[in-house]
PDB file of C-alpha atoms in Angstrom:
ATOM      1  CA  MET A 434      86.078  89.414  89.747  1.00 36.00           C
ATOM      2  CA  LYS A 435      87.827  87.630  92.558  1.00 40.00           C
ATOM      3  CA  ARG A 436      89.720  84.399  93.315  1.00 38.00           C
ATOM      4  CA  ASP A 437      88.094  81.029  94.007  1.00 37.00           C
ATOM      5  CA  ARG A 438      87.585  80.478  97.697  1.00 36.00           C
ATOM      6  CA  GLN A 439      85.703  77.981  99.731  1.00 36.00           C
ATOM      7  CA  PRO A 440      82.408  79.261 101.146  1.00 35.00           C
ATOM      8  CA  GLY A 441      80.843  79.441 104.525  1.00 38.00           C
ATOM      9  CA  PRO A 442      77.273  78.222 105.081  1.00 32.00           C
ATOM     10  CA  GLY A 443      74.835  78.864 102.278  1.00 32.00           C
ATOM     11  CA  PHE A 444      77.407  79.753  99.617  1.00 31.00           C
ATOM     12  CA  VAL A 445      78.198  77.748  96.470  1.00 27.00           C
ATOM     13  CA  LEU A 446      81.580  76.027  96.657  1.00 29.00           C
ATOM     14  CA  PHE A 447      84.263  77.573  94.436  1.00 32.00           C
ATOM     15  CA  LEU A 448      82.014  80.148  92.770  1.00 33.00           C
ATOM     16  CA  ALA A 449      83.478  81.124  89.384  1.00 35.00           C
ATOM     17  CA  LEU A 450      82.808  84.641  88.131  1.00 39.00           C
ATOM     18  CA  VAL A 451      82.985  85.750  84.526  1.00 38.00           C
ATOM     19  CA  LEU A 452      86.631  86.774  84.115  1.00 49.00           C
ATOM     20  CA  CYS A 453      88.490  86.204  87.367  1.00 65.00           C
ATOM     21  CA  CYS A 454      88.529  83.921  90.352  1.00 76.00           C
ATOM     22  CA  GLY A 455      87.433  85.035  93.796  1.00 63.00           C
ATOM     23  CA  LEU A 456      87.617  83.617  97.309  1.00 54.00           C
ATOM     24  CA  LEU A 457      84.509  83.223  99.410  1.00 44.00           C
ATOM     25  CA  PRO A 458      84.916  82.787 103.195  1.00 46.00           C
ATOM     26  CA  SER A 459      87.054  79.723 103.704  1.00 43.00           C
ATOM     27  CA  CYS A 460      85.985  76.496 105.314  1.00 43.00           C
ATOM     28  CA  ALA A 461      88.698  77.423 107.837  1.00 46.00           C
ATOM     29  CA  ILE A 462      86.073  79.748 109.354  1.00 52.00           C
ATOM     30  CA  ALA A 463      83.888  78.039 111.968  1.00 47.00           C
ATOM     31  CA  ARG A 464      80.863  76.702 110.070  1.00 56.00           C
ATOM     32  CA  THR A 465      78.247  77.092 112.804  1.00 66.00           C
ATOM     33  CA  GLU A 466      75.022  78.402 111.314  1.00 73.00           C
ATOM     34  CA  PRO A 467      74.538  82.048 112.317  1.00 78.00           C
ATOM     35  CA  VAL A 468      72.067  82.634 115.143  1.00 80.00           C
ATOM     36  CA  PRO A 469      69.236  84.996 114.056  1.00 77.00           C
ATOM     37  CA  GLY A 470      69.880  88.461 115.447  1.00 86.00           C
ATOM     38  CA  SER A 471      73.480  87.684 116.398  1.00 95.00           C
ATOM     39  CA  LEU A 472      76.436  89.806 115.289  1.00 97.00           C
ATOM     40  CA  HIS A 473      77.683  86.868 113.251  1.00 97.00           C
ATOM     41  CA  GLY A 474      74.284  86.584 111.577  1.00 95.00           C
ATOM     42  CA  ARG A 475      74.324  90.270 110.627  1.00 95.00           C
ATOM     43  CA  LEU A 476      77.832  90.010 109.178  1.00 96.00           C
ATOM     44  CA  VAL A 477      76.956  86.901 107.166  1.00 94.00           C
ATOM     45  CA  ALA A 478      73.938  88.743 105.742  1.00 93.00           C
ATOM     46  CA  LEU A 479      76.145  91.665 104.686  1.00 93.00           C
ATOM     47  CA  ASP A 480      78.583  89.231 103.080  1.00 91.00           C
ATOM     48  CA  ALA A 481      75.850  87.381 101.186  1.00 89.00           C
ATOM     49  CA  ASP A 482      76.355  89.134  97.836  1.00 81.00           C
ATOM     50  CA  PRO A 483      79.673  87.959  96.329  1.00 76.00           C
ATOM     51  CA  ALA A 484      79.141  90.252  93.334  1.00 79.00           C
ATOM     52  CA  GLN A 485      79.622  93.290  95.586  1.00 82.00           C
ATOM     53  CA  PRO A 486      83.272  94.423  95.706  1.00 82.00           C
ATOM     54  CA  VAL A 487      85.204  92.990  98.634  1.00 81.00           C
ATOM     55  CA  ALA A 488      86.222  96.449  99.873  1.00 84.00           C
ATOM     56  CA  GLU A 489      82.590  97.570 100.083  1.00 90.00           C
ATOM     57  CA  ARG A 490      81.479  94.410 101.859  1.00 90.00           C
ATOM     58  CA  LEU A 491      84.327  94.657 104.340  1.00 91.00           C
ATOM     59  CA  ALA A 492      83.626  98.345 105.053  1.00 94.00           C
ATOM     60  CA  ALA A 493      79.977  97.588 105.837  1.00 95.00           C
ATOM     61  CA  MET A 494      80.917  94.596 107.970  1.00 96.00           C
ATOM     62  CA  ARG A 495      83.549  96.583 109.857  1.00 96.00           C
ATOM     63  CA  ALA A 496      81.024  99.306 110.671  1.00 97.00           C
ATOM     64  CA  VAL A 497      78.536  96.837 112.169  1.00 97.00           C
ATOM     65  CA  TYR A 498      81.290  94.955 113.998  1.00 97.00           C
ATOM     66  CA  ALA A 499      82.714  98.154 115.517  1.00 96.00           C
ATOM     67  CA  HIS A 500      79.250  99.209 116.701  1.00 96.00           C
ATOM     68  CA  ILE A 501      78.458  95.905 118.449  1.00 96.00           C
ATOM     69  CA  ALA A 502      81.778  94.303 119.458  1.00 96.00           C
ATOM     70  CA  PRO A 503      83.702  95.538 122.522  1.00 94.00           C
ATOM     71  CA  GLU A 504      86.116  98.361 121.730  1.00 90.00           C
ATOM     72  CA  VAL A 505      88.867  96.764 123.812  1.00 89.00           C
ATOM     73  CA  MET A 506      89.472  93.021 123.928  1.00 93.00           C
ATOM     74  CA  GLN A 507      92.137  91.875 126.386  1.00 93.00           C
ATOM     75  CA  PRO A 508      92.474  88.368 127.895  1.00 94.00           C
ATOM     76  CA  GLY A 509      90.487  89.371 130.980  1.00 95.00           C
ATOM     77  CA  ASP A 510      87.692  90.818 128.828  1.00 95.00           C
ATOM     78  CA  CYS A 511      87.480  87.657 126.706  1.00 97.00           C
ATOM     79  CA  ALA A 512      87.519  85.409 129.766  1.00 96.00           C
ATOM     80  CA  ALA A 513      84.594  87.325 131.290  1.00 96.00           C
ATOM     81  CA  LEU A 514      82.270  86.864 128.301  1.00 97.00           C
ATOM     82  CA  PRO A 515      79.262  84.500 128.604  1.00 97.00           C
ATOM     83  CA  ASP A 516      79.561  81.385 126.453  1.00 97.00           C
ATOM     84  CA  ASP A 517      77.060  82.464 123.790  1.00 96.00           C
ATOM     85  CA  ARG A 518      78.603  85.918 123.490  1.00 96.00           C
ATOM     86  CA  LEU A 519      82.090  84.424 123.278  1.00 97.00           C
ATOM     87  CA  GLN A 520      81.044  82.082 120.465  1.00 97.00           C
ATOM     88  CA  ASP A 521      79.311  84.878 118.562  1.00 97.00           C
ATOM     89  CA  LEU A 522      82.286  87.211 118.818  1.00 98.00           C
ATOM     90  CA  PHE A 523      84.730  84.503 117.762  1.00 98.00           C
ATOM     91  CA  GLN A 524      82.710  83.641 114.637  1.00 97.00           C
ATOM     92  CA  SER A 525      82.245  87.331 113.817  1.00 97.00           C
ATOM     93  CA  THR A 526      85.911  88.170 114.287  1.00 98.00           C
ATOM     94  CA  ALA A 527      86.945  85.144 112.209  1.00 97.00           C
ATOM     95  CA  LEU A 528      84.837  86.435 109.320  1.00 96.00           C
ATOM     96  CA  ILE A 529      86.355  89.917 109.591  1.00 96.00           C
ATOM     97  CA  ALA A 530      89.832  88.366 109.836  1.00 95.00           C
ATOM     98  CA  PHE A 531      89.301  86.436 106.601  1.00 92.00           C
ATOM     99  CA  TYR A 532      89.054  89.703 104.686  1.00 89.00           C
ATOM    100  CA  ALA A 533      91.070  92.097 106.849  1.00 87.00           C
ATOM    101  CA  ARG A 534      94.192  89.940 107.367  1.00 88.00           C
ATOM    102  CA  GLU A 535      95.740  92.384 109.816  1.00 91.00           C
ATOM    103  CA  PRO A 536      97.574  91.974 113.140  1.00 94.00           C
ATOM    104  CA  ALA A 537      94.987  93.878 115.216  1.00 95.00           C
ATOM    105  CA  THR A 538      92.120  91.610 114.142  1.00 96.00           C
ATOM    106  CA  LEU A 539      94.301  88.535 114.610  1.00 97.00           C
ATOM    107  CA  LEU A 540      95.024  89.600 118.215  1.00 97.00           C
ATOM    108  CA  ARG A 541      91.280  89.851 118.894  1.00 97.00           C
ATOM    109  CA  LEU A 542      90.697  86.427 117.411  1.00 98.00           C
ATOM    110  CA  GLN A 543      93.502  84.929 119.500  1.00 98.00           C
ATOM    111  CA  CYS A 544      92.035  86.447 122.667  1.00 98.00           C
ATOM    112  CA  LEU A 545      88.637  84.870 121.981  1.00 98.00           C
ATOM    113  CA  TYR A 546      90.150  81.570 120.876  1.00 98.00           C
ATOM    114  CA  GLU A 547      92.204  81.215 124.050  1.00 98.00           C
ATOM    115  CA  ALA A 548      89.069  81.817 126.133  1.00 98.00           C
ATOM    116  CA  LEU A 549      87.259  79.074 124.194  1.00 98.00           C
ATOM    117  CA  VAL A 550      90.167  76.682 124.716  1.00 98.00           C
ATOM    118  CA  ALA A 551      90.323  77.489 128.430  1.00 98.00           C
ATOM    119  CA  ARG A 552      86.624  76.547 128.795  1.00 97.00           C
ATOM    120  CA  ASP A 553      87.043  73.409 126.689  1.00 97.00           C
ATOM    121  CA  LEU A 554      84.588  74.855 124.158  1.00 97.00           C
ATOM    122  CA  ALA A 555      86.955  74.945 121.174  1.00 97.00           C
ATOM    123  CA  VAL A 556      86.201  72.360 118.482  1.00 96.00           C
ATOM    124  CA  ASP A 557      87.800  71.530 115.144  1.00 96.00           C
ATOM    125  CA  ASP A 558      86.190  74.466 113.354  1.00 95.00           C
ATOM    126  CA  HIS A 559      87.574  76.939 115.895  1.00 97.00           C
ATOM    127  CA  HIS A 560      91.055  75.440 115.574  1.00 97.00           C
ATOM    128  CA  ARG A 561      90.867  75.671 111.768  1.00 96.00           C
ATOM    129  CA  SER A 562      89.652  79.278 111.873  1.00 96.00           C
ATOM    130  CA  MET A 563      92.501  80.252 114.146  1.00 98.00           C
ATOM    131  CA  ARG A 564      95.057  78.359 112.086  1.00 97.00           C
ATOM    132  CA  GLY A 565      93.806  79.893 108.830  1.00 96.00           C
ATOM    133  CA  SER A 566      94.076  83.424 110.194  1.00 97.00           C
ATOM    134  CA  LEU A 567      97.643  82.718 111.306  1.00 97.00           C
ATOM    135  CA  ILE A 568      98.528  81.364 107.850  1.00 96.00           C
ATOM    136  CA  ALA A 569      97.187  84.500 106.163  1.00 93.00           C
ATOM    137  CA  LEU A 570      99.752  86.564 108.079  1.00 94.00           C
ATOM    138  CA  GLN A 571     102.525  83.981 107.641  1.00 93.00           C
ATOM    139  CA  ARG A 572     102.630  83.127 111.354  1.00 95.00           C
ATOM    140  CA  PHE A 573     103.582  79.614 110.325  1.00 96.00           C
ATOM    141  CA  ASP A 574     105.209  78.582 113.606  1.00 96.00           C
ATOM    142  CA  GLN A 575     102.053  79.464 115.561  1.00 97.00           C
ATOM    143  CA  ALA A 576      99.842  77.770 112.968  1.00 97.00           C
ATOM    144  CA  ASN A 577     101.937  74.604 113.176  1.00 96.00           C
ATOM    145  CA  ALA A 578     101.481  74.574 116.946  1.00 96.00           C
ATOM    146  CA  LEU A 579      97.723  74.092 116.404  1.00 96.00           C
ATOM    147  CA  ASN A 580      98.100  71.043 114.157  1.00 95.00           C
ATOM    148  CA  ALA A 581      97.934  68.593 117.056  1.00 93.00           C
ATOM    149  CA  ARG A 582      94.543  69.976 118.114  1.00 94.00           C
ATOM    150  CA  LEU A 583      92.913  69.082 114.786  1.00 95.00           C
ATOM    151  CA  ARG A 584      91.170  65.773 114.222  1.00 93.00           C
ATOM    152  CA  THR A 585      93.215  65.318 111.049  1.00 92.00           C
ATOM    153  CA  ALA A 586      96.592  66.986 111.385  1.00 87.00           C
ATOM    154  CA  PRO A 587      97.531  68.928 108.214  1.00 90.00           C
ATOM    155  CA  THR A 588     100.971  68.999 106.641  1.00 89.00           C
ATOM    156  CA  ALA A 589     103.333  71.198 108.616  1.00 93.00           C
ATOM    157  CA  LEU A 590     103.892  74.667 107.208  1.00 96.00           C
ATOM    158  CA  PRO A 591     107.442  75.623 106.187  1.00 96.00           C
ATOM    159  CA  VAL A 592     110.046  77.388 108.272  1.00 95.00           C
ATOM    160  CA  ILE A 593     110.640  80.950 107.011  1.00 95.00           C
ATOM    161  CA  ARG A 594     114.325  81.830 106.784  1.00 95.00           C
ATOM    162  CA  GLY A 595     116.395  84.955 106.263  1.00 94.00           C
ATOM    163  CA  PRO A 596     116.065  88.664 107.066  1.00 93.00           C
ATOM    164  CA  ALA A 597     113.285  90.733 105.519  1.00 88.00           C
ATOM    165  CA  PRO A 598     114.702  92.684 102.539  1.00 90.00           C
ATOM    166  CA  ALA A 599     113.496  96.128 101.520  1.00 92.00           C
ATOM    167  CA  GLY A 600     110.629  96.324  99.033  1.00 93.00           C
ATOM    168  CA  ARG A 601     107.411  94.389  98.501  1.00 95.00           C
ATOM    169  CA  PRO A 602     107.982  91.172 100.461  1.00 96.00           C
ATOM    170  CA  LEU A 603     107.694  87.694  98.994  1.00 96.00           C
ATOM    171  CA  LEU A 604     108.691  84.179  99.943  1.00 96.00           C
ATOM    172  CA  GLN A 605     111.051  82.218  97.750  1.00 95.00           C
ATOM    173  CA  LEU A 606     110.183  78.520  97.781  1.00 94.00           C
ATOM    174  CA  GLU A 607     113.104  76.197  98.453  1.00 86.00           C
ATOM    175  CA  ARG A 608     111.356  72.951  99.369  1.00 88.00           C
ATOM    176  CA  ILE A 609     108.208  71.899 101.198  1.00 91.00           C
ATOM    177  CA  ALA A 610     109.785  72.469 104.631  1.00 93.00           C
ATOM    178  CA  HIS A 611     111.615  75.767 104.022  1.00 94.00           C
ATOM    179  CA  VAL A 612     111.019  79.132 102.360  1.00 96.00           C
ATOM    180  CA  GLN A 613     113.308  82.155 102.108  1.00 96.00           C
ATOM    181  CA  ARG A 614     112.370  85.806 102.555  1.00 96.00           C
ATOM    182  CA  ALA A 615     112.726  87.792  99.332  1.00 96.00           C
ATOM    183  CA  ALA A 616     111.373  90.930  97.654  1.00 96.00           C
ATOM    184  CA  LEU A 617     109.710  91.702  94.346  1.00 95.00           C
ATOM    185  CA  ALA A 618     112.166  92.738  91.626  1.00 92.00           C
ATOM    186  CA  GLU A 619     111.114  96.271  90.723  1.00 89.00           C
ATOM    187  CA  ASP A 620     113.909  97.694  88.577  1.00 90.00           C
ATOM    188  CA  GLY A 621     112.952  98.870  85.123  1.00 90.00           C
ATOM    189  CA  LEU A 622     109.856  97.564  83.372  1.00 91.00           C
ATOM    190  CA  ARG A 623     108.192  94.514  84.912  1.00 93.00           C
ATOM    191  CA  VAL A 624     104.859  92.760  84.460  1.00 95.00           C
ATOM    192  CA  VAL A 625     103.601  91.376  87.772  1.00 96.00           C
ATOM    193  CA  ALA A 626     100.928  88.719  87.331  1.00 96.00           C
ATOM    194  CA  VAL A 627      98.830  88.014  90.426  1.00 96.00           C
ATOM    195  CA  VAL A 628      97.811  84.366  89.998  1.00 96.00           C
ATOM    196  CA  HIS A 629      96.737  81.429  92.132  1.00 96.00           C
ATOM    197  CA  PRO A 630      97.236  77.689  91.506  1.00 95.00           C
ATOM    198  CA  HIS A 631      93.654  76.982  92.665  1.00 94.00           C
ATOM    199  CA  CYS A 632      92.176  79.449  90.152  1.00 93.00           C
ATOM    200  CA  GLY A 633      91.135  77.930  86.843  1.00 93.00           C
ATOM    201  CA  PHE A 634      91.425  81.270  85.046  1.00 92.00           C
ATOM    202  CA  SER A 635      94.983  81.669  86.357  1.00 95.00           C
ATOM    203  CA  ARG A 636      95.889  78.191  85.138  1.00 94.00           C
ATOM    204  CA  ARG A 637      94.380  78.892  81.729  1.00 93.00           C
ATOM    205  CA  ALA A 638      96.266  82.171  81.457  1.00 94.00           C
ATOM    206  CA  LEU A 639      99.595  80.630  82.433  1.00 95.00           C
ATOM    207  CA  GLN A 640      99.170  77.728  80.030  1.00 94.00           C
ATOM    208  CA  ALA A 641      98.626  80.175  77.171  1.00 93.00           C
ATOM    209  CA  ILE A 642     101.541  82.391  78.218  1.00 94.00           C
ATOM    210  CA  ILE A 643     104.053  79.544  78.340  1.00 94.00           C
ATOM    211  CA  THR A 644     102.903  77.761  75.160  1.00 94.00           C
ATOM    212  CA  GLN A 645     101.506  80.280  72.681  1.00 92.00           C
ATOM    213  CA  PRO A 646     103.923  82.278  70.491  1.00 92.00           C
ATOM    214  CA  GLU A 647     101.741  85.373  70.691  1.00 90.00           C
ATOM    215  CA  TYR A 648     102.774  85.821  74.336  1.00 92.00           C
ATOM    216  CA  ALA A 649     106.511  85.390  73.799  1.00 92.00           C
ATOM    217  CA  TRP A 650     106.998  89.154  74.308  1.00 92.00           C
ATOM    218  CA  LEU A 651     105.646  88.843  77.856  1.00 93.00           C
ATOM    219  CA  ARG A 652     107.750  86.013  79.268  1.00 91.00           C
ATOM    220  CA  GLY A 653     110.978  87.918  79.780  1.00 90.00           C
ATOM    221  CA  HIS A 654     109.226  90.662  81.782  1.00 92.00           C
ATOM    222  CA  LEU A 655     106.903  88.487  83.864  1.00 95.00           C
ATOM    223  CA  GLN A 656     106.891  87.761  87.605  1.00 96.00           C
ATOM    224  CA  LEU A 657     104.248  85.493  89.158  1.00 97.00           C
ATOM    225  CA  VAL A 658     102.937  86.494  92.585  1.00 97.00           C
ATOM    226  CA  VAL A 659     100.540  84.330  94.601  1.00 97.00           C
ATOM    227  CA  PRO A 660      98.327  86.067  97.189  1.00 93.00           C
ATOM    228  CA  ILE A 661      98.066  83.932 100.325  1.00 87.00           C
ATOM    229  CA  GLY A 662      94.787  83.552 102.166  1.00 90.00           C
ATOM    230  CA  GLN A 663      93.893  81.037 104.850  1.00 92.00           C
ATOM    231  CA  ALA A 664      95.324  78.072 102.980  1.00 92.00           C
ATOM    232  CA  TRP A 665      98.922  77.422 101.944  1.00 95.00           C
ATOM    233  CA  PRO A 666      99.197  75.951  98.409  1.00 95.00           C
ATOM    234  CA  GLY A 667     102.820  75.020  98.966  1.00 94.00           C
ATOM    235  CA  GLN A 668     102.933  71.755  97.034  1.00 94.00           C
ATOM    236  CA  GLU A 669     101.072  73.233  94.062  1.00 96.00           C
ATOM    237  CA  MET A 670     103.510  76.154  93.865  1.00 97.00           C
ATOM    238  CA  LEU A 671     106.511  73.827  94.174  1.00 96.00           C
ATOM    239  CA  ASP A 672     105.111  71.584  91.428  1.00 96.00           C
ATOM    240  CA  TRP A 673     104.763  74.578  89.109  1.00 96.00           C
ATOM    241  CA  ASN A 674     108.239  75.885  89.954  1.00 96.00           C
ATOM    242  CA  SER A 675     109.924  72.543  89.334  1.00 95.00           C
ATOM    243  CA  THR A 676     108.354  72.440  85.861  1.00 95.00           C
ATOM    244  CA  HIS A 677     108.875  76.136  85.103  1.00 95.00           C
ATOM    245  CA  PRO A 678     112.052  77.232  86.936  1.00 95.00           C
ATOM    246  CA  ASP A 679     112.385  80.291  84.687  1.00 94.00           C
ATOM    247  CA  LEU A 680     108.912  81.542  85.729  1.00 96.00           C
ATOM    248  CA  PRO A 681     108.494  80.663  89.419  1.00 96.00           C
ATOM    249  CA  MET A 682     105.480  81.387  91.590  1.00 97.00           C
ATOM    250  CA  GLN A 683     106.357  83.435  94.676  1.00 97.00           C
ATOM    251  CA  PRO A 684     103.837  83.849  97.502  1.00 96.00           C
ATOM    252  CA  MET A 685     103.170  87.325  98.869  1.00 95.00           C
ATOM    253  CA  VAL A 686     103.809  88.356 102.437  1.00 93.00           C
ATOM    254  CA  ARG A 687     101.060  90.592 103.807  1.00 87.00           C
ATOM    255  CA  ASP A 688     102.481  94.098 103.984  1.00 89.00           C
ATOM    256  CA  ALA A 689     101.318  97.683 103.446  1.00 89.00           C
ATOM    257  CA  SER A 690     103.743  98.027 100.513  1.00 92.00           C
ATOM    258  CA  TRP A 691     101.389  95.884  98.381  1.00 92.00           C
ATOM    259  CA  GLU A 692      98.500  98.342  98.689  1.00 88.00           C
ATOM    260  CA  GLY A 693      99.257  99.972  95.344  1.00 84.00           C
ATOM    261  CA  LEU A 694      98.592  96.704  93.497  1.00 88.00           C
ATOM    262  CA  ASP A 695      95.290  94.877  93.144  1.00 86.00           C
ATOM    263  CA  THR A 696      95.915  91.481  94.745  1.00 87.00           C
ATOM    264  CA  ASP A 697      92.304  90.607  95.655  1.00 81.00           C
ATOM    265  CA  GLN A 698      91.509  88.946  92.339  1.00 85.00           C
ATOM    266  CA  THR A 699      93.295  86.632  89.942  1.00 92.00           C
ATOM    267  CA  PRO A 700      94.601  86.761  87.356  1.00 94.00           C
ATOM    268  CA  VAL A 701      95.594  90.425  87.274  1.00 94.00           C
ATOM    269  CA  PHE A 702      98.501  91.817  85.250  1.00 95.00           C
ATOM    270  CA  HIS A 703     100.259  94.965  86.438  1.00 95.00           C
ATOM    271  CA  LEU A 704     102.848  96.782  84.339  1.00 94.00           C
ATOM    272  CA  LEU A 705     105.346  98.466  86.661  1.00 94.00           C
ATOM    273  CA  ARG A 706     108.100 100.962  85.985  1.00 92.00           C
ATOM    274  CA  ASP A 707     110.636 100.950  88.838  1.00 93.00           C
ATOM    275  CA  GLY A 708     107.956  99.670  91.193  1.00 93.00           C
ATOM    276  CA  GLU A 709     105.208 102.119  90.160  1.00 94.00           C
ATOM    277  CA  VAL A 710     102.056 100.764  88.511  1.00 93.00           C
ATOM    278  CA  ILE A 711     101.464 102.345  85.131  1.00 92.00           C
ATOM    279  CA  HIS A 712      98.870  99.947  83.675  1.00 91.00           C
ATOM    280  CA  THR A 713      96.646  97.097  84.855  1.00 92.00           C
ATOM    281  CA  VAL A 714      94.607  94.444  83.041  1.00 91.00           C
ATOM    282  CA  ALA A 715      92.316  92.114  85.015  1.00 90.00           C
ATOM    283  CA  GLY A 716      90.916  88.763  83.984  1.00 89.00           C
ATOM    284  CA  TRP A 717      91.263  86.086  81.361  1.00 88.00           C
ATOM    285  CA  PRO A 718      88.231  85.845  79.058  1.00 79.00           C
ATOM    286  CA  THR A 719      87.401  82.598  77.290  1.00 71.00           C
ATOM    287  CA  GLU A 720      89.138  83.725  74.120  1.00 67.00           C
ATOM    288  CA  GLY A 721      92.305  84.687  75.990  1.00 70.00           C
ATOM    289  CA  ALA A 722      93.460  87.679  77.986  1.00 69.00           C
ATOM    290  CA  ASP A 723      93.356  91.031  76.292  1.00 77.00           C
ATOM    291  CA  LEU A 724      96.938  91.969  77.098  1.00 87.00           C
ATOM    292  CA  ARG A 725      97.284  94.227  74.074  1.00 85.00           C
ATOM    293  CA  ARG A 726      97.079  97.275  76.323  1.00 84.00           C
ATOM    294  CA  ILE A 727      99.901  95.938  78.493  1.00 89.00           C
ATOM    295  CA  ARG A 728     102.008  95.286  75.394  1.00 88.00           C
ATOM    296  CA  ALA A 729     101.249  98.731  73.961  1.00 87.00           C
ATOM    297  CA  ALA A 730     102.174 100.402  77.246  1.00 83.00           C
ATOM    298  CA  LEU A 731     105.307  98.269  77.517  1.00 84.00           C
ATOM    299  CA  ASP A 732     106.325  99.142  73.939  1.00 85.00           C
ATOM    300  CA  ALA A 733     105.682 102.835  74.595  1.00 85.00           C
ATOM    301  CA  GLU A 734     107.799 102.778  77.759  1.00 78.00           C
ATOM    302  CA  SER A 735     110.596 100.901  76.006  1.00 74.00           C
ATOM    303  CA  HIS A 736     111.078 103.528  73.284  1.00 71.00           C
TER     304      HIS A 736
END
């Protein structure tokens, strides 16, 4: 049960699972077919079963990567790699970075990318992989700097304004060119819905919540959080927010404070009391989400 995501080679585009949406490796990752016996080939093979939980796939991929890839990767190390080895390590690190979304992996990817650029070996797929990994960590200024290298320049990412507040970090959308740093409201009882505008199950859930009387109890407690991967659905979120200003979508900022909440699948509904998760319901079946447990827990906490 995971979000829709665009696949790498050999995967079905926008694979829909039974209850939730899941992301497969994005087309932002370089799409070169894996070379048999290469590190990239081994990682792709480990990632071939989308039904396996993401955490398990990533753990297995990390173990193989750590065994084969250099332990230290500095600019001099990357520059000294033979062309084939450099390409293999870039593709492998890009795949790890899709799932890991962490500064250390991003630094490795940047080291390899800069070596490819210096040799004039970087092509559109490499630029998109690098840009996507920067987006996932909200390095929007660096991602924008790569736009000119792409055959078709994408829309510029917004400028992030304001100091980082305490708490689970979010971005508050102002307009297409600017976003403001914010934090999740965590006082009292809150229902945090992890949704994504590209996920059909999320859209179905939100349509029911805003239109059907049976979900009226939920609306006053609800906050919509959008997990950000290697694409920025800025216009889609702004379109939703302009239509539903009382229930805005707010994109997450990658941070360790989110680790207590499941944000790897959508939709997921978390009931929080003063920031602590006390109940979770995942998915949106065809007949509608079974949020009765959330309502029962909310009623019990309210009395």
